[in-house]
Amino acid sequence: MKQIKIFFAILLMFAVASCGGSGQKATEQQQQPTEAQSEQPENQVTVYENNYLVKVGDVAPDFTLSLTDGSKFTLSENRGKVVMLQFTASWCGVCRKEMPFIERDIWLPHKDNKDFVLLGIDREEALEDVLKFVETTKVTYPIALDTNADVFASYAERKAGITRNILIDREGRIVKLTRLFNETEFNELVQQINEMLK
């Protein structure tokens, strides 16, 4: 019995030692970057919450895309306006659930406001598929084609999921990022847009 207690005491000491212990020394070790961390490549991308590559306060990455009607949209040409981007696709069930709310609570109240832009960005689908998608969801806001997901990949990891909404202020800076459809978060987005357009 005494040998078993000694054995467990030794095991416990090894476990504490291998976890870095608890106390200031362990904390200091965690705060000091390792040599490998110090030598990370400069082009390494930081990934934020929900697989975003951008964060609130960043200037929104610029892009130009074709819309379903054949016209072009360039984000930087809309400085001075409040812009909402919605990344979507026909195969995304959550997108289909969210889009009627975007239509009703955001697009219809503000579509005639020259200081507001709402753009749906369809990810990796052909024009004919996007047109069918728009018809079935009955949304009337503009939809752009991100056929290779290159624009999406400038905002989030390329293989990350959608739906995503990005709210951009008049200076071109991101003020809100959402992921999936959460009613509370969506209502906060609606309220923030309303406040920004007062």
Tab-separated table of C-alpha atoms in Angstrom:
chain	number	residue	atom	x	y	z
A	1	MET	CA	0.000	0.000	0.000
A	2	LYS	CA	2.849	2.356	0.876
A	3	GLN	CA	4.516	1.620	-2.485
A	4	ILE	CA	1.294	2.492	-4.338
A	5	LYS	CA	1.102	5.863	-2.531
A	6	ILE	CA	4.754	6.602	-3.404
A	7	PHE	CA	4.108	5.579	-7.027
A	8	PHE	CA	1.105	7.959	-7.300
A	9	ALA	CA	3.063	10.761	-5.622
A	10	ILE	CA	5.836	10.382	-8.237
A	11	LEU	CA	3.246	10.317	-11.042
A	12	LEU	CA	1.668	13.487	-9.690
A	13	MET	CA	5.064	15.253	-9.609
A	14	PHE	CA	5.724	14.294	-13.239
A	15	ALA	CA	2.254	15.462	-14.287
A	16	VAL	CA	2.722	18.858	-12.631
A	17	ALA	CA	6.195	19.239	-14.134
A	18	SER	CA	5.028	18.334	-17.657
A	19	CYS	CA	2.119	20.853	-17.533
A	20	GLY	CA	4.464	23.706	-16.708
A	21	GLY	CA	3.406	23.811	-13.086
A	22	SER	CA	1.194	26.531	-11.737
A	23	GLY	CA	2.421	29.916	-10.691
A	24	GLN	CA	4.386	32.836	-11.994
A	25	LYS	CA	7.131	30.890	-13.766
A	26	ALA	CA	4.596	29.040	-15.908
A	27	THR	CA	2.843	32.318	-16.703
A	28	GLU	CA	6.127	33.966	-17.695
A	29	GLN	CA	6.946	31.040	-19.978
A	30	GLN	CA	3.586	31.362	-21.706
A	31	GLN	CA	4.024	35.109	-22.242
A	32	GLN	CA	7.504	34.809	-23.755
A	33	PRO	CA	7.330	33.992	-27.486
A	34	THR	CA	9.278	30.897	-28.398
A	35	GLU	CA	12.035	31.060	-30.977
A	36	ALA	CA	9.705	29.371	-33.470
A	37	GLN	CA	6.978	31.959	-32.815
A	38	SER	CA	9.447	34.818	-33.279
A	39	GLU	CA	10.444	33.460	-36.678
A	40	GLN	CA	6.935	33.087	-38.128
A	41	PRO	CA	6.771	34.025	-41.807
A	42	GLU	CA	5.682	37.604	-42.427
A	43	ASN	CA	2.920	36.487	-44.808
A	44	GLN	CA	1.241	34.289	-42.183
A	45	VAL	CA	-2.425	35.211	-41.877
A	46	THR	CA	-4.127	35.784	-38.531
A	47	VAL	CA	-7.466	34.017	-38.181
A	48	TYR	CA	-10.008	35.631	-35.871
A	49	GLU	CA	-13.271	34.428	-34.325
A	50	ASN	CA	-15.578	32.481	-36.664
A	51	ASN	CA	-12.720	31.978	-39.155
A	52	TYR	CA	-12.684	35.653	-40.158
A	53	LEU	CA	-9.462	37.100	-41.588
A	54	VAL	CA	-10.657	40.629	-40.768
A	55	LYS	CA	-11.793	42.204	-37.514
A	56	VAL	CA	-13.839	45.179	-36.362
A	57	GLY	CA	-11.820	48.351	-37.012
A	58	ASP	CA	-10.069	47.014	-40.138
A	59	VAL	CA	-10.519	48.725	-43.484
A	60	ALA	CA	-12.714	46.369	-45.509
A	61	PRO	CA	-10.766	44.685	-48.338
A	62	ASP	CA	-11.666	46.249	-51.661
A	63	PHE	CA	-13.110	44.243	-54.552
A	64	THR	CA	-14.985	44.527	-57.823
A	65	LEU	CA	-17.664	41.993	-58.746
A	66	SER	CA	-20.302	41.564	-61.451
A	67	LEU	CA	-23.935	41.645	-60.377
A	68	THR	CA	-26.668	39.370	-61.707
A	69	ASP	CA	-27.865	42.205	-63.988
A	70	GLY	CA	-24.401	42.500	-65.595
A	71	SER	CA	-23.395	45.747	-63.868
A	72	LYS	CA	-20.242	46.051	-61.752
A	73	PHE	CA	-19.853	46.870	-58.069
A	74	THR	CA	-16.623	48.199	-56.546
A	75	LEU	CA	-16.573	48.529	-52.770
A	76	SER	CA	-14.168	51.500	-52.622
A	77	GLU	CA	-16.460	53.512	-54.919
A	78	ASN	CA	-19.044	53.453	-52.109
A	79	ARG	CA	-16.987	55.306	-49.479
A	80	GLY	CA	-19.171	57.784	-47.681
A	81	LYS	CA	-22.015	55.249	-47.510
A	82	VAL	CA	-22.993	52.608	-44.976
A	83	VAL	CA	-22.427	49.248	-46.669
A	84	MET	CA	-23.648	45.803	-45.674
A	85	LEU	CA	-22.227	42.715	-47.369
A	86	GLN	CA	-23.989	39.369	-47.040
A	87	PHE	CA	-22.123	36.244	-48.138
A	88	THR	CA	-24.637	33.643	-49.290
A	89	ALA	CA	-25.276	30.637	-51.580
A	90	SER	CA	-28.252	28.566	-52.705
A	91	TRP	CA	-26.915	25.439	-50.971
A	92	CYS	CA	-26.838	27.227	-47.597
A	93	GLY	CA	-30.001	26.500	-45.589
A	94	VAL	CA	-29.211	29.155	-42.985
A	95	CYS	CA	-28.831	31.731	-45.775
A	96	ARG	CA	-32.274	30.851	-47.087
A	97	LYS	CA	-33.674	31.320	-43.587
A	98	GLU	CA	-31.933	34.671	-43.054
A	99	MET	CA	-32.467	36.333	-46.430
A	100	PRO	CA	-36.197	37.123	-46.026
A	101	PHE	CA	-35.340	38.913	-42.758
A	102	ILE	CA	-32.616	40.913	-44.517
A	103	GLU	CA	-35.156	41.800	-47.221
A	104	ARG	CA	-37.884	42.813	-44.751
A	105	ASP	CA	-35.899	44.448	-41.928
A	106	ILE	CA	-32.917	45.984	-43.733
A	107	TRP	CA	-33.400	46.272	-47.488
A	108	LEU	CA	-37.004	47.457	-47.777
A	109	PRO	CA	-36.714	50.188	-45.094
A	110	HIS	CA	-33.458	51.574	-46.566
A	111	LYS	CA	-33.402	50.706	-50.285
A	112	ASP	CA	-34.196	54.293	-51.282
A	113	ASN	CA	-31.584	55.802	-48.973
A	114	LYS	CA	-28.693	57.025	-51.136
A	115	ASP	CA	-26.367	56.646	-48.129
A	116	PHE	CA	-26.952	52.892	-47.824
A	117	VAL	CA	-25.771	49.921	-49.883
A	118	LEU	CA	-26.729	46.289	-49.361
A	119	LEU	CA	-24.998	43.665	-51.464
A	120	GLY	CA	-25.532	39.935	-51.364
A	121	ILE	CA	-22.432	38.079	-52.556
A	122	ASP	CA	-23.138	34.592	-53.862
A	123	ARG	CA	-20.282	32.184	-53.364
A	124	GLU	CA	-19.072	29.848	-56.123
A	125	GLU	CA	-22.215	29.485	-58.210
A	126	ALA	CA	-23.077	30.063	-61.851
A	127	LEU	CA	-25.345	32.938	-62.873
A	128	GLU	CA	-28.300	30.681	-63.751
A	129	ASP	CA	-28.164	29.028	-60.312
A	130	VAL	CA	-28.011	32.406	-58.582
A	131	LEU	CA	-30.989	33.699	-60.572
A	132	LYS	CA	-33.047	30.643	-59.512
A	133	PHE	CA	-31.917	31.199	-55.916
A	134	VAL	CA	-33.027	34.846	-55.997
A	135	GLU	CA	-36.371	33.806	-57.477
A	136	THR	CA	-37.047	31.198	-54.775
A	137	THR	CA	-35.991	33.445	-51.868
A	138	LYS	CA	-37.910	36.410	-53.358
A	139	VAL	CA	-35.222	38.909	-52.354
A	140	THR	CA	-34.933	42.104	-54.352
A	141	TYR	CA	-31.595	43.428	-53.107
A	142	PRO	CA	-28.599	43.262	-55.479
A	143	ILE	CA	-26.617	40.019	-55.663
A	144	ALA	CA	-23.033	39.799	-56.924
A	145	LEU	CA	-21.206	36.716	-58.215
A	146	ASP	CA	-18.074	35.596	-56.361
A	147	THR	CA	-17.570	32.609	-58.661
A	148	ASN	CA	-14.165	31.551	-57.298
A	149	ALA	CA	-14.798	32.706	-53.703
A	150	ASP	CA	-11.812	35.054	-53.992
A	151	VAL	CA	-13.651	37.972	-52.395
A	152	PHE	CA	-14.945	35.682	-49.651
A	153	ALA	CA	-11.352	34.505	-49.082
A	154	SER	CA	-10.244	38.090	-48.449
A	155	TYR	CA	-12.701	38.275	-45.524
A	156	ALA	CA	-12.693	34.710	-44.122
A	157	GLU	CA	-10.876	31.440	-44.563
A	158	ARG	CA	-11.730	30.114	-48.023
A	159	LYS	CA	-13.351	26.902	-46.752
A	160	ALA	CA	-15.192	28.585	-43.849
A	161	GLY	CA	-18.980	28.515	-43.747
A	162	ILE	CA	-21.630	31.085	-44.548
A	163	THR	CA	-24.010	32.988	-43.992
A	164	ARG	CA	-21.931	36.018	-42.961
A	165	ASN	CA	-22.792	39.707	-42.729
A	166	ILE	CA	-20.229	42.492	-42.701
A	167	LEU	CA	-21.230	46.037	-41.824
A	168	ILE	CA	-18.928	48.801	-43.056
A	169	ASP	CA	-19.042	52.450	-42.008
A	170	ARG	CA	-18.742	55.564	-44.176
A	171	GLU	CA	-14.952	55.566	-43.817
A	172	GLY	CA	-14.708	52.014	-45.151
A	173	ARG	CA	-14.023	50.388	-41.774
A	174	ILE	CA	-15.681	47.216	-40.533
A	175	VAL	CA	-18.000	47.868	-37.585
A	176	LYS	CA	-19.785	44.511	-37.265
A	177	LEU	CA	-19.207	40.892	-38.300
A	178	THR	CA	-21.844	38.179	-37.946
A	179	ARG	CA	-21.876	34.439	-38.597
A	180	LEU	CA	-24.941	32.208	-39.020
A	181	PHE	CA	-28.403	33.520	-38.157
A	182	ASN	CA	-28.963	34.412	-34.542
A	183	GLU	CA	-32.088	36.517	-34.000
A	184	THR	CA	-30.590	38.591	-31.183
A	185	GLU	CA	-27.432	39.315	-33.159
A	186	PHE	CA	-29.473	40.038	-36.286
A	187	ASN	CA	-31.676	42.513	-34.399
A	188	GLU	CA	-28.517	44.228	-33.126
A	189	LEU	CA	-27.314	44.488	-36.731
A	190	VAL	CA	-30.636	46.043	-37.802
A	191	GLN	CA	-30.499	48.524	-34.917
A	192	GLN	CA	-26.890	49.457	-35.698
A	193	ILE	CA	-27.735	50.123	-39.355
A	194	ASN	CA	-30.717	52.251	-38.324
A	195	GLU	CA	-28.495	54.281	-35.953
A	196	MET	CA	-25.779	54.754	-38.587
A	197	LEU	CA	-28.316	56.060	-41.095
A	198	LYS	CA	-29.977	58.619	-38.767
